Amino acid sequence: MRLSIDHRTTYRFTEPQARVVQLLRMTPRNTHDQIVADWHIALDCDARITEGQDGFGNATTILYIDGPVDRIDLSVTGEVVTSHSDGVLHGTLEPLPARLFLRDTPLTRADAAITDFARDVIGDEGGTVAALHRLNHAVGDRFTLARGRPEPGLAVADAFTRGAATPRDLAHVFIAAARARGVPARYVSGYCDRLEDNRPAPHGWADAWIEGLGWVGFDPMLRRSPEEHHVRVAVGFDAVGASPVAGTRMGEGDERLDVAVSVNAEG
Amino acid sequence: MGTQAFDEIMGPPEREGARSELVDLCHWLQATPADELRRRQEAAETTFRQLGITFAVYGDSDASERIIPFDIVPRIFLAREWARLSEGLIQRVEAINAFLHDIYGERRILREGVLPEDLILGNAQFRPEIAGIRPPHDVWAHICGIDLVRTGPDDFFVLEDNARTPSGVSYMLENREAMVRLCPELFSQFRVAAVDSYPDMLLETMRSVSPRGCGQNPTCVVLTPGHYNSAYYEHSFLADSMGVELVEAADLVVDDDVVYMRTIAGRVKVDVIYRRVDDDFLDPLVFRPDSMLGVPGLIAAYAAGKVAIINAPGNGIADDKAIYSYMPEIVRFYSGGEAKLPNVETWRCREPQALKYVLDHLDELVVKLVDGSGGYGMLVGPTASRQEIETFRAALIAEPHRYIAQPTLALSTVPTLADSGLSPRHVDFRPFVLTGSKGVKVVPGGLTRVALKEGSLVVNSSQGGGTKDSFVLMDDANAMTQSMGGMTQSIGADGMVQSLGNADLTREVR
Amino acid sequence: MLSRTAASLYWLGRYLERADFIARLVEATVRLDVLSSRPAGEAAWRSALAVTDTEAAFEASGAPLTREAVVAFLSTDTSHPGSIVRCLHAARDNARAVRTALSREAWSAINGAWLIFDRRVTPLDSTATLGLVDKVKAETRGFEGAVHRMLRNQTTLFIRLGQVIERADNTARLLDVKYHLLLPAGESIGGTVDRDQWTTILQTVSAVTAYRWLYNDGLQPANVIDLLLSRAELPRSVAGAIDETVSILNSLAKSLGGQGEADRMARGRHQRTLHTRTGDVIASGLHQHLEALIVENDQLHAAIGRQFKFN
């Protein structure tokens, strides 16, 4: 399947900024089941741009923007050819041991409610394919889908008490529950064409480690494993660690962020 | 406990008179009236206050800056004691460097099952963000402070490794300057190795690890959290004595993966950063997205090999309390031999046999939380009540993996000027070990901390501890001692010990 | 030099100069109040508050307008930024931030001045406070000496730059307030002279001897104004500060190999002072002239910040 992606981000600052430095995790890598045919990161202002890779194996881009700047338009466009994989990852760059992803973070720390939930769904089965699919369904069934941008800094324990959840929060619940049962799990940010156009955020789902199989993707929003409809871009302990943009600015005032993501399948 | 200790000048408890090598010092102590010693001590403390050698005490707003008490009686290491100690220190620091190189690279030590995987991967001090980055010249722990205790002439034990931003070196230097000024007679009587070349050694170490392509004159800076930091005096002192800029995060900018400092004449490229700030505050893009502190892009510049960061980010995994008890295994794994400098014997309660022993001997042991600090969550068996012991027993059985236990050691003492005159007080020791691209050097001196309260084992400056000068004596013959195997040589004249054999150990490991 | 370092040195210079100025002002006012044949009383203390721009803060403190209260307020009161202790604290804070750039001697002087107050918690009577003020003056003199013994480099230039910018402001304020107080509108300048009052002004800027050297015809208000405003030979005169600002900025430009807006502004100001005659100023309105000077000085301060990238 050929997926074309259009991801536009606009920052507006109420005061001109003297300097902006941003770390982007916005470039997908080739894997066995995903070939990046075309990819562009475009910026509407002068900047020095360097490419690198972080400890998790994500491709990174650093933007060094000199001020005064009161608006930044960042546009990411590209085409990725995907193939069917049953959710099992092949050919991804994996510099770190899977068991590292048992570690929790402030955003993904399971509380008693999530721990109980995980025990009820997974039982003593641990990281089997069947148990994790049960978890994936249980998480997806538990919430209605919240539209709109994920609430910054929302911890999974709080998200768990709500009726509606964004894809990010669903993935966080899955990750926290899996880790609570001793299954390494991580956050994946990327794109999916099974969502409406002009979404206010890229998509997010989870990977879980299954002994003997390796990393397997789970998308609780779709209640299934990602297949050819997903494009993986970055992984991390949680959504912040895998987030497309981390930025700092030197200057006064507030900022406003607008994001529009569209993904279309072409045949 | 206190009365049974080995005294470093007077010798073992049963001995009459001073250790034979230190009879002269004993004479000096006897010949100098206590009032005169006190006068000199007060003169030194006045100088420290005037110079602003202070540390901040948190939660103490009135006297927010205090000096650490200084004791006029030096602590002395004989040349042969020092040579042995240095070998152990070099071996340990080389192992720490090799361990860091491995753990952020291949992780051979995990694959071969020497350390439990979860001990590293589950430890917050292991920083996956910087995994795979190789620091310039593969040096990680450029400046180590190894905390030691002593129980006999050659019986040293490592209490703690400090491979992040060990402090205290300014006390070593200022204490020496005070001693030279106030007790010059001691320096004509004893051949004391000089420590005043430390800033030069440090600068040399920094320059030696500058990234390739920086030319002959790399720009080095000291990065401080700012002058409200409790160790600010030391940061400024070191920058001052090396003749380099003392910068704060706001003084640095990264552009195009190159680090610059902001000067009145524009940007100046920076090649080597001796940082005295924690990893968390190095780069908000990488470590703490919620923090605005730090230098955005610094880790990108580091990953691109454009700047050396001293000590390397991620080093916390090497000096973590949970790792400490495995140091003998770590030293063995990387050096191929037994650790010359032992740990304090440590029972890891996560291991059933150790737990059984600890539970059977609670009244003799010190039990500590692996993730505790500052004496919190600690049981000192010999002084604990029945009730306290039983409370700990229950805690140990419930969560054994969170605890380690150690014997209570009879820490050595050194005569110290107390209100009633000279009296033995317990001491510990932090020597400083520098690692550059050309090998490992031990500075012939260090920071001696002394528990000023009689019988106390607590040397922390925040809890009534003081400092002493630490003399390392040079051989009369000024001889070079060489050990063939490791090619460790101790060169008395310039007062430093170099290891040549294992300097490139990290490179061989790859 | 780091921009932040330069900023700290500059502020160190300003705050230390301000502490020294307040110390002199307090001392001269005490003399005026206590020693003169006709004690000036409340008016003298009100004017001291006016010169240091602390009237509102003093009123807010609720203290009575007495010698003891004002002396304590201007010396040891930590509740407002216009006291000697707060200026010394700010000076030391800036000095700590640039500890590496200072000589030990210079640091010791600043730290010494700060320590004079650091251990005081109880209020003091005015004699004891005067003792403190004297010690502060001694330490700031010690600092000046230490700066002179330091390398003549950018470090000392930025400290001195802060000092002369502060000095121009302080002297202009002193002149403005005292002139108003002593010669209310409408009164002729040739009227009866209150010797003690005018001497106070000279004492505040350490110019009693200088005045005798430069003017032969006794204590004349016009001469005092001339000395403080236009005689560059007197270091604490406005003209002296303006003169020195240009030469310090010149030295900085030479060491950096470039000039900027602060240089142009300082030179323009200098040119105008050269052509200003005290008599004309008095005739056309001293107050307006001094006000304009203070505003211009603030603008130069801002230009210096921009030129050397203080922020």
mmCIF file of N, CA, C and O in Angstrom, chain B residues 49-52 65 174 177 227-228 232-233 236-237 239-240 245-248 251 261-265, chain C residues 1-4 6 92-93 96-100 104 107-108 111 115 119 154 158 256 307-309 311:
data_model
loop_
_atom_site.group_PDB
_atom_site.id
_atom_site.type_symbol
_atom_site.label_atom_id
_atom_site.label_comp_id
_atom_site.label_asym_id
_atom_site.label_seq_id
_atom_site.Cartn_x
_atom_site.Cartn_y
_atom_site.Cartn_z
ATOM 1 N N ARG B 49 36.973 32.083 55.106
ATOM 2 C CA ARG B 49 35.763 32.903 55.101
ATOM 3 C C ARG B 49 35.962 34.124 54.202
ATOM 4 O O ARG B 49 35.100 34.481 53.413
ATOM 5 N N GLN B 50 37.144 34.717 54.311
ATOM 6 C CA GLN B 50 37.410 35.898 53.492
ATOM 7 C C GLN B 50 37.401 35.563 52.009
ATOM 8 O O GLN B 50 36.952 36.333 51.183
ATOM 9 N N LEU B 51 37.929 34.390 51.679
ATOM 10 C CA LEU B 51 37.970 33.999 50.273
ATOM 11 C C LEU B 51 36.593 33.582 49.785
ATOM 12 O O LEU B 51 36.378 33.427 48.592
ATOM 13 N N GLY B 52 35.681 33.370 50.725
ATOM 14 C CA GLY B 52 34.352 32.929 50.324
ATOM 15 C C GLY B 52 34.309 31.451 50.015
ATOM 16 O O GLY B 52 33.513 31.000 49.199
ATOM 17 N N GLU B 65 25.505 30.726 54.210
ATOM 18 C CA GLU B 65 26.811 30.308 53.719
ATOM 19 C C GLU B 65 27.738 30.047 54.892
ATOM 20 O O GLU B 65 27.922 30.900 55.742
ATOM 21 N N GLU B 174 43.081 24.373 48.807
ATOM 22 C CA GLU B 174 43.085 25.475 49.777
ATOM 23 C C GLU B 174 43.632 25.023 51.129
ATOM 24 O O GLU B 174 44.326 25.777 51.818
ATOM 25 N N GLU B 177 47.302 25.078 50.822
ATOM 26 C CA GLU B 177 47.857 26.422 50.840
ATOM 27 C C GLU B 177 47.893 26.972 52.269
ATOM 28 O O GLU B 177 48.866 27.599 52.683
ATOM 29 N N HIS B 227 25.924 30.718 40.656
ATOM 30 C CA HIS B 227 26.582 31.003 41.915
ATOM 31 C C HIS B 227 25.716 30.740 43.120
ATOM 32 O O HIS B 227 26.148 30.974 44.244
ATOM 33 N N TYR B 228 24.504 30.226 42.926
ATOM 34 C CA TYR B 228 23.735 29.808 44.092
ATOM 35 C C TYR B 228 23.997 28.340 44.424
ATOM 36 O O TYR B 228 23.555 27.838 45.443
ATOM 37 N N TYR B 232 29.676 26.295 44.175
ATOM 38 C CA TYR B 232 30.078 27.341 43.216
ATOM 39 C C TYR B 232 31.510 27.812 43.439
ATOM 40 O O TYR B 232 32.245 28.052 42.488
ATOM 41 N N TYR B 233 31.890 27.913 44.700
ATOM 42 C CA TYR B 233 33.249 28.372 44.947
ATOM 43 C C TYR B 233 34.242 27.488 44.192
ATOM 44 O O TYR B 233 35.173 27.967 43.547
ATOM 45 N N SER B 236 34.264 28.125 40.392
ATOM 46 C CA SER B 236 34.965 29.338 39.996
ATOM 47 C C SER B 236 36.461 29.202 40.266
ATOM 48 O O SER B 236 37.285 29.639 39.484
ATOM 49 N N PHE B 237 36.769 28.548 41.363
ATOM 50 C CA PHE B 237 38.179 28.328 41.698
ATOM 51 C C PHE B 237 38.875 27.542 40.580
ATOM 52 O O PHE B 237 39.979 27.890 40.152
ATOM 53 N N ALA B 239 37.934 27.111 37.364
ATOM 54 C CA ALA B 239 38.004 27.878 36.117
ATOM 55 C C ALA B 239 39.119 28.912 36.220
ATOM 56 O O ALA B 239 39.941 29.070 35.316
ATOM 57 N N ASP B 240 39.148 29.575 37.373
ATOM 58 C CA ASP B 240 40.138 30.607 37.620
ATOM 59 C C ASP B 240 41.550 30.049 37.523
ATOM 60 O O ASP B 240 42.413 30.586 36.837
ATOM 61 N N GLU B 245 37.083 30.032 30.885
ATOM 62 C CA GLU B 245 35.829 30.709 31.225
ATOM 63 C C GLU B 245 34.958 29.811 32.098
ATOM 64 O O GLU B 245 34.886 28.599 31.894
ATOM 65 N N LEU B 246 34.282 30.447 33.040
ATOM 66 C CA LEU B 246 33.261 29.774 33.839
ATOM 67 C C LEU B 246 31.917 30.152 33.235
ATOM 68 O O LEU B 246 31.526 31.307 33.294
ATOM 69 N N VAL B 247 31.255 29.194 32.629
ATOM 70 C CA VAL B 247 30.021 29.524 31.914
ATOM 71 C C VAL B 247 28.803 28.911 32.606
ATOM 72 O O VAL B 247 28.917 27.938 33.340
ATOM 73 N N GLU B 248 27.668 29.519 32.360
ATOM 74 C CA GLU B 248 26.398 28.940 32.751
ATOM 75 C C GLU B 248 25.683 28.516 31.473
ATOM 76 O O GLU B 248 26.068 28.940 30.377
ATOM 77 N N ASP B 251 24.981 30.935 28.812
ATOM 78 C CA ASP B 251 26.106 31.498 28.052
ATOM 79 C C ASP B 251 26.422 30.682 26.804
ATOM 80 O O ASP B 251 27.214 31.100 25.978
ATOM 81 N N MET B 261 30.105 29.921 22.963
ATOM 82 C CA MET B 261 29.743 30.744 24.114
ATOM 83 C C MET B 261 29.495 32.172 23.646
ATOM 84 O O MET B 261 30.074 32.622 22.661
ATOM 85 N N ARG B 262 28.591 32.842 24.346
ATOM 86 C CA ARG B 262 28.203 34.205 23.964
ATOM 87 C C ARG B 262 29.143 35.187 24.647
ATOM 88 O O ARG B 262 29.208 35.242 25.862
ATOM 89 N N THR B 263 29.876 35.926 23.837
ATOM 90 C CA THR B 263 30.803 36.895 24.413
ATOM 91 C C THR B 263 30.449 38.290 23.912
ATOM 92 O O THR B 263 29.636 38.440 23.005
ATOM 93 N N ILE B 264 31.100 39.272 24.505
ATOM 94 C CA ILE B 264 30.828 40.657 24.120
ATOM 95 C C ILE B 264 31.270 40.922 22.692
ATOM 96 O O ILE B 264 30.854 41.889 22.082
ATOM 97 N N ALA B 265 32.114 40.049 22.151
ATOM 98 C CA ALA B 265 32.564 40.242 20.779
ATOM 99 C C ALA B 265 31.908 39.238 19.830
ATOM 100 O O ALA B 265 32.354 39.050 18.709
ATOM 101 N N MET C 1 35.391 37.948 26.332
ATOM 102 C CA MET C 1 34.707 37.871 27.615
ATOM 103 C C MET C 1 33.240 37.499 27.416
ATOM 104 O O MET C 1 32.592 37.981 26.487
ATOM 105 N N LEU C 2 32.745 36.649 28.326
ATOM 106 C CA LEU C 2 31.336 36.282 28.239
ATOM 107 C C LEU C 2 30.467 37.524 28.410
ATOM 108 O O LEU C 2 30.754 38.380 29.243
ATOM 109 N N SER C 3 29.394 37.586 27.666
ATOM 110 C CA SER C 3 28.477 38.714 27.788
ATOM 111 C C SER C 3 27.916 38.795 29.203
ATOM 112 O O SER C 3 27.776 39.879 29.767
ATOM 113 N N ARG C 4 27.598 37.637 29.768
ATOM 114 C CA ARG C 4 27.037 37.639 31.115
ATOM 115 C C ARG C 4 28.058 38.163 32.124
ATOM 116 O O ARG C 4 27.727 38.904 33.053
ATOM 117 N N ALA C 6 30.456 40.302 31.505
ATOM 118 C CA ALA C 6 30.549 41.747 31.323
ATOM 119 C C ALA C 6 29.385 42.434 32.024
ATOM 120 O O ALA C 6 29.569 43.451 32.705
ATOM 121 N N ARG C 92 27.847 42.049 45.715
ATOM 122 C CA ARG C 92 28.527 40.796 46.009
ATOM 123 C C ARG C 92 27.962 39.653 45.174
ATOM 124 O O ARG C 92 28.699 38.784 44.715
ATOM 125 N N ASP C 93 26.651 39.682 44.965
ATOM 126 C CA ASP C 93 26.024 38.670 44.132
ATOM 127 C C ASP C 93 26.613 38.681 42.728
ATOM 128 O O ASP C 93 26.947 37.641 42.167
ATOM 129 N N ARG C 96 30.204 37.454 42.924
ATOM 130 C CA ARG C 96 30.281 35.988 43.021
ATOM 131 C C ARG C 96 30.129 35.349 41.658
ATOM 132 O O ARG C 96 30.753 34.349 41.345
ATOM 133 N N ALA C 97 29.243 35.946 40.863
ATOM 134 C CA ALA C 97 28.980 35.375 39.543
ATOM 135 C C ALA C 97 30.188 35.529 38.619
ATOM 136 O O ALA C 97 30.290 34.831 37.624
ATOM 137 N N VAL C 98 31.094 36.435 38.954
ATOM 138 C CA VAL C 98 32.281 36.638 38.109
ATOM 139 C C VAL C 98 33.541 36.476 38.947
ATOM 140 O O VAL C 98 34.563 37.081 38.665
ATOM 141 N N ARG C 99 33.417 35.643 39.976
ATOM 142 C CA ARG C 99 34.518 35.442 40.918
ATOM 143 C C ARG C 99 35.836 35.218 40.199
ATOM 144 O O ARG C 99 36.873 35.737 40.598
ATOM 145 N N THR C 100 35.806 34.489 39.099
ATOM 146 C CA THR C 100 37.046 34.145 38.397
ATOM 147 C C THR C 100 37.697 35.358 37.754
ATOM 148 O O THR C 100 38.888 35.349 37.505
ATOM 149 N N ARG C 104 41.880 38.247 43.940
ATOM 150 C CA ARG C 104 41.476 37.880 45.295
ATOM 151 C C ARG C 104 41.287 39.117 46.155
ATOM 152 O O ARG C 104 40.378 39.180 46.971
ATOM 153 N N TRP C 107 37.987 40.794 45.344
ATOM 154 C CA TRP C 107 36.903 39.996 45.905
ATOM 155 C C TRP C 107 36.849 40.157 47.426
ATOM 156 O O TRP C 107 35.773 40.323 48.007
ATOM 157 N N SER C 108 38.011 40.093 48.051
ATOM 158 C CA SER C 108 38.045 40.212 49.504
ATOM 159 C C SER C 108 37.444 41.528 49.967
ATOM 160 O O SER C 108 36.763 41.586 50.989
ATOM 161 N N ASN C 111 33.649 41.233 49.528
ATOM 162 C CA ASN C 111 33.154 40.288 50.530
ATOM 163 C C ASN C 111 33.266 40.906 51.920
ATOM 164 O O ASN C 111 32.378 40.759 52.753
ATOM 165 N N LEU C 115 30.395 41.469 54.540
ATOM 166 C CA LEU C 115 30.454 40.820 55.860
ATOM 167 C C LEU C 115 30.195 41.808 56.995
ATOM 168 O O LEU C 115 29.722 41.433 58.058
ATOM 169 N N ARG C 119 26.564 39.995 59.543
ATOM 170 C CA ARG C 119 26.352 39.448 60.875
ATOM 171 C C ARG C 119 25.539 40.370 61.781
ATOM 172 O O ARG C 119 25.371 40.111 62.957
ATOM 173 N N GLN C 154 39.569 44.111 30.051
ATOM 174 C CA GLN C 154 38.126 44.308 29.918
ATOM 175 C C GLN C 154 37.414 44.203 31.265
ATOM 176 O O GLN C 154 36.424 44.870 31.504
ATOM 177 N N PHE C 158 34.889 47.164 32.426
ATOM 178 C CA PHE C 158 33.437 47.057 32.627
ATOM 179 C C PHE C 158 33.041 47.479 34.047
ATOM 180 O O PHE C 158 31.988 48.086 34.239
ATOM 181 N N LEU C 256 38.412 45.321 21.549
ATOM 182 C CA LEU C 256 37.509 44.445 20.808
ATOM 183 C C LEU C 256 37.613 44.641 19.301
ATOM 184 O O LEU C 256 37.109 43.834 18.527
ATOM 185 N N GLN C 307 24.869 46.895 23.105
ATOM 186 C CA GLN C 307 26.128 46.765 22.367
ATOM 187 C C GLN C 307 26.944 45.550 22.827
ATOM 188 O O GLN C 307 27.540 44.860 22.023
ATOM 189 N N PHE C 308 26.939 45.308 24.131
ATOM 190 C CA PHE C 308 27.742 44.186 24.637
ATOM 191 C C PHE C 308 26.892 42.959 24.930
ATOM 192 O O PHE C 308 27.317 42.049 25.619
ATOM 193 N N LYS C 309 25.696 42.961 24.420
ATOM 194 C CA LYS C 309 24.810 41.786 24.458
ATOM 195 C C LYS C 309 24.600 41.283 25.885
ATOM 196 O O LYS C 309 24.724 40.101 26.166
ATOM 197 N N ASN C 311 21.959 40.924 27.470
ATOM 198 C CA ASN C 311 20.809 40.035 27.665
ATOM 199 C C ASN C 311 20.743 38.922 26.629
ATOM 200 O O ASN C 311 21.018 39.126 25.505
#
